[in-house]
Amino acid sequence: VQKDPVKAAELFEQAAQQGHVNAQSNMGRIYSMGYGVEKDMEKAVAWWIKAAEQGDADAIYELGVCFNKGEGGLELNMEKGVKMWSIAAEQGCDLAQYALAWCYNDGVIVDKDPVMAVKWFRRAAEQGDADAQYELGMRYYTGKGVRKNKEEAVKWWKRAAELGNKKAQEILAELDNTEAKNRLEVVEQ
């Protein structure tokens, strides 16, 4: 069977029009990427709003992104964007959990809180998010927001590396190199 993005978009739209929440969320993605349709962020947002109204965590996350960028006809409103990520994160959306972790890490809209950053990196990491696994490993290695634990750091880096995370692969390779171990000691300080 040949891929036909135009036909796929048509079929998703039929299901979305009938109120199917996953199809509505997918229509948002289809319009945001221009897959089989002309890229249109306002239409993407309209579909994500419909899916979010039915509680779709991925759509809520995507609306958070749009608020944070001020796109798709939504005014830039980072407070609302982070609130949307918080809602989606609580519902289990790993992308929202990862984004929220960075908000706490950097003090964006929320107070800087390394412990909360670790909480959200961990939630996303446990769902298989390789970037979150790498970041959680870094937190264990440096002791930022969690007690230092090099074994735990290596465990999370190995998981991330298995999923193709280049940073984790590189750091694991460096750990076998004595010179690299000395460079990592500098990171600890």
Tab-separated table of C-alpha atoms in Angstrom, residues 13-166:
chain	number	residue	atom	x	y	z
A	13	GLU	CA	-10.984	14.708	8.971
A	14	GLN	CA	-14.078	12.530	8.456
A	15	ALA	CA	-13.495	10.865	11.816
A	16	ALA	CA	-12.671	14.204	13.473
A	17	GLN	CA	-15.893	15.750	12.171
A	18	GLN	CA	-17.761	12.890	13.888
A	19	GLY	CA	-16.187	13.872	17.205
A	20	HIS	CA	-13.436	11.254	17.499
A	21	VAL	CA	-10.948	12.850	19.875
A	22	ASN	CA	-7.814	11.086	18.556
A	23	ALA	CA	-8.710	12.080	15.019
A	24	GLN	CA	-9.236	15.684	16.145
A	25	SER	CA	-5.833	15.726	17.819
A	26	ASN	CA	-4.266	14.155	14.727
A	27	MET	CA	-5.908	16.765	12.513
A	28	GLY	CA	-4.134	19.383	14.588
A	29	ARG	CA	-0.839	17.636	13.890
A	30	ILE	CA	-1.676	17.216	10.212
A	31	TYR	CA	-2.353	20.945	9.795
A	32	SER	CA	0.633	21.958	11.938
A	33	MET	CA	2.990	19.903	9.756
A	34	GLY	CA	1.225	20.380	6.437
A	35	TYR	CA	0.883	16.612	5.969
A	36	GLY	CA	-1.458	16.069	3.019
A	37	VAL	CA	-2.879	19.581	3.474
A	38	GLU	CA	-1.521	23.094	3.313
A	39	LYS	CA	0.153	23.971	6.600
A	40	ASP	CA	-2.265	26.097	8.642
A	41	MET	CA	-1.590	26.711	12.325
A	42	GLU	CA	-4.986	28.341	12.896
A	43	LYS	CA	-6.746	25.196	11.675
A	44	ALA	CA	-4.356	23.097	13.776
A	45	VAL	CA	-5.269	25.108	16.868
A	46	ALA	CA	-8.985	24.820	16.092
A	47	TRP	CA	-8.694	21.021	15.984
A	48	TRP	CA	-6.560	20.899	19.132
A	49	ILE	CA	-9.145	23.009	20.956
A	50	LYS	CA	-11.860	20.501	20.011
A	51	ALA	CA	-9.706	17.601	21.218
A	52	ALA	CA	-8.653	19.468	24.379
A	53	GLU	CA	-12.303	20.115	25.219
A	54	GLN	CA	-12.650	16.318	25.331
A	55	GLY	CA	-9.614	16.051	27.622
A	56	ASP	CA	-6.971	14.940	25.106
A	57	ALA	CA	-3.615	15.482	26.862
A	58	ASP	CA	-1.600	15.664	23.631
A	59	ALA	CA	-3.869	18.395	22.278
A	60	ILE	CA	-3.643	20.289	25.571
A	61	TYR	CA	0.159	20.068	25.340
A	62	GLU	CA	0.129	21.353	21.743
A	63	LEU	CA	-2.068	24.293	22.749
A	64	GLY	CA	0.477	25.049	25.460
A	65	VAL	CA	3.189	25.157	22.797
A	66	CYS	CA	1.062	27.520	20.697
A	67	PHE	CA	0.429	29.839	23.650
A	68	ASN	CA	4.153	29.850	24.442
A	69	LYS	CA	4.997	30.787	20.849
A	70	GLY	CA	1.998	33.007	20.159
A	71	GLU	CA	1.051	31.066	17.045
A	72	GLY	CA	-2.038	29.655	15.417
A	73	GLY	CA	-4.062	32.764	16.177
A	74	LEU	CA	-3.327	32.533	19.909
A	75	GLU	CA	-1.742	35.492	21.629
A	76	LEU	CA	1.598	34.921	23.283
A	77	ASN	CA	0.716	33.942	26.843
A	78	MET	CA	3.414	31.904	28.529
A	79	GLU	CA	1.489	31.686	31.799
A	80	LYS	CA	-1.388	30.015	30.006
A	81	GLY	CA	1.015	27.854	27.993
A	82	VAL	CA	2.761	26.540	31.094
A	83	LYS	CA	-0.628	25.977	32.756
A	84	MET	CA	-1.675	23.880	29.745
A	85	TRP	CA	1.547	21.885	30.013
A	86	SER	CA	0.874	21.332	33.701
A	87	ILE	CA	-2.595	19.966	32.949
A	88	ALA	CA	-1.301	17.714	30.168
A	89	ALA	CA	1.637	16.576	32.334
A	90	GLU	CA	-0.713	15.548	35.143
A	91	GLN	CA	-2.686	13.537	32.567
A	92	GLY	CA	0.466	11.672	31.577
A	93	CYS	CA	1.657	13.436	28.420
A	94	ASP	CA	5.410	12.813	28.379
A	95	LEU	CA	6.122	15.799	26.109
A	96	ALA	CA	4.341	18.074	28.575
A	97	GLN	CA	6.175	16.471	31.491
A	98	TYR	CA	9.517	17.119	29.786
A	99	ALA	CA	8.580	20.714	28.940
A	100	LEU	CA	7.357	21.351	32.483
A	101	ALA	CA	10.594	19.909	33.877
A	102	TRP	CA	12.530	22.541	31.950
A	103	CYS	CA	10.210	25.263	33.240
A	104	TYR	CA	11.057	24.255	36.805
A	105	ASN	CA	14.725	23.786	35.937
A	106	ASP	CA	15.050	27.273	34.449
A	107	GLY	CA	12.430	29.134	36.477
A	108	VAL	CA	10.240	29.929	33.459
A	109	ILE	CA	6.824	31.188	34.678
A	110	VAL	CA	7.156	28.939	37.751
A	111	ASP	CA	9.673	29.313	40.552
A	112	LYS	CA	12.993	27.647	39.869
A	113	ASP	CA	12.774	24.309	41.669
A	114	PRO	CA	15.331	21.573	40.909
A	115	VAL	CA	13.350	18.991	42.910
A	116	MET	CA	10.209	19.613	40.822
A	117	ALA	CA	12.340	19.515	37.669
A	118	VAL	CA	13.574	16.055	38.680
A	119	LYS	CA	10.002	14.945	39.410
A	120	TRP	CA	8.868	15.832	35.888
A	121	PHE	CA	12.027	14.560	34.163
A	122	ARG	CA	11.460	11.260	36.022
A	123	ARG	CA	7.798	11.013	34.972
A	124	ALA	CA	8.714	11.540	31.311
A	125	ALA	CA	11.756	9.254	31.598
A	126	GLU	CA	9.646	6.443	33.033
A	127	GLN	CA	7.444	6.657	29.934
A	128	GLY	CA	10.438	6.140	27.678
A	129	ASP	CA	11.318	9.723	26.743
A	130	ALA	CA	15.032	9.414	25.874
A	131	ASP	CA	15.781	13.120	26.352
A	132	ALA	CA	14.200	13.032	29.803
A	133	GLN	CA	16.184	9.892	30.628
A	134	TYR	CA	19.401	11.672	29.682
A	135	GLU	CA	18.480	14.746	31.747
A	136	LEU	CA	17.502	12.621	34.737
A	137	GLY	CA	20.884	10.925	34.482
A	138	MET	CA	22.543	14.343	34.524
A	139	ARG	CA	20.608	15.310	37.645
A	140	TYR	CA	21.760	12.143	39.405
A	141	TYR	CA	25.333	12.716	38.280
A	142	THR	CA	25.487	16.340	39.436
A	143	GLY	CA	23.145	16.060	42.416
A	144	LYS	CA	20.935	18.869	41.127
A	145	GLY	CA	17.493	18.358	42.699
A	146	VAL	CA	18.315	14.834	43.827
A	147	ARG	CA	21.038	13.113	45.853
A	148	LYS	CA	24.122	12.328	43.758
A	149	ASN	CA	24.114	8.739	42.594
A	150	LYS	CA	26.474	7.849	39.760
A	151	GLU	CA	25.076	4.329	39.384
A	152	GLU	CA	21.574	5.745	38.940
A	153	ALA	CA	22.948	8.287	36.466
A	154	VAL	CA	24.530	5.544	34.380
A	155	LYS	CA	21.303	3.496	34.513
A	156	TRP	CA	19.289	6.375	33.022
A	157	TRP	CA	21.973	7.211	30.458
A	158	LYS	CA	21.993	3.569	29.326
A	159	ARG	CA	18.236	3.635	28.834
A	160	ALA	CA	18.500	6.883	26.870
A	161	ALA	CA	21.389	5.542	24.780
A	162	GLU	CA	19.395	2.405	23.914
A	163	LEU	CA	16.685	4.698	22.535
A	164	GLY	CA	19.226	6.536	20.376
A	165	ASN	CA	19.979	9.589	22.523
A	166	LYS	CA	23.350	10.802	21.178
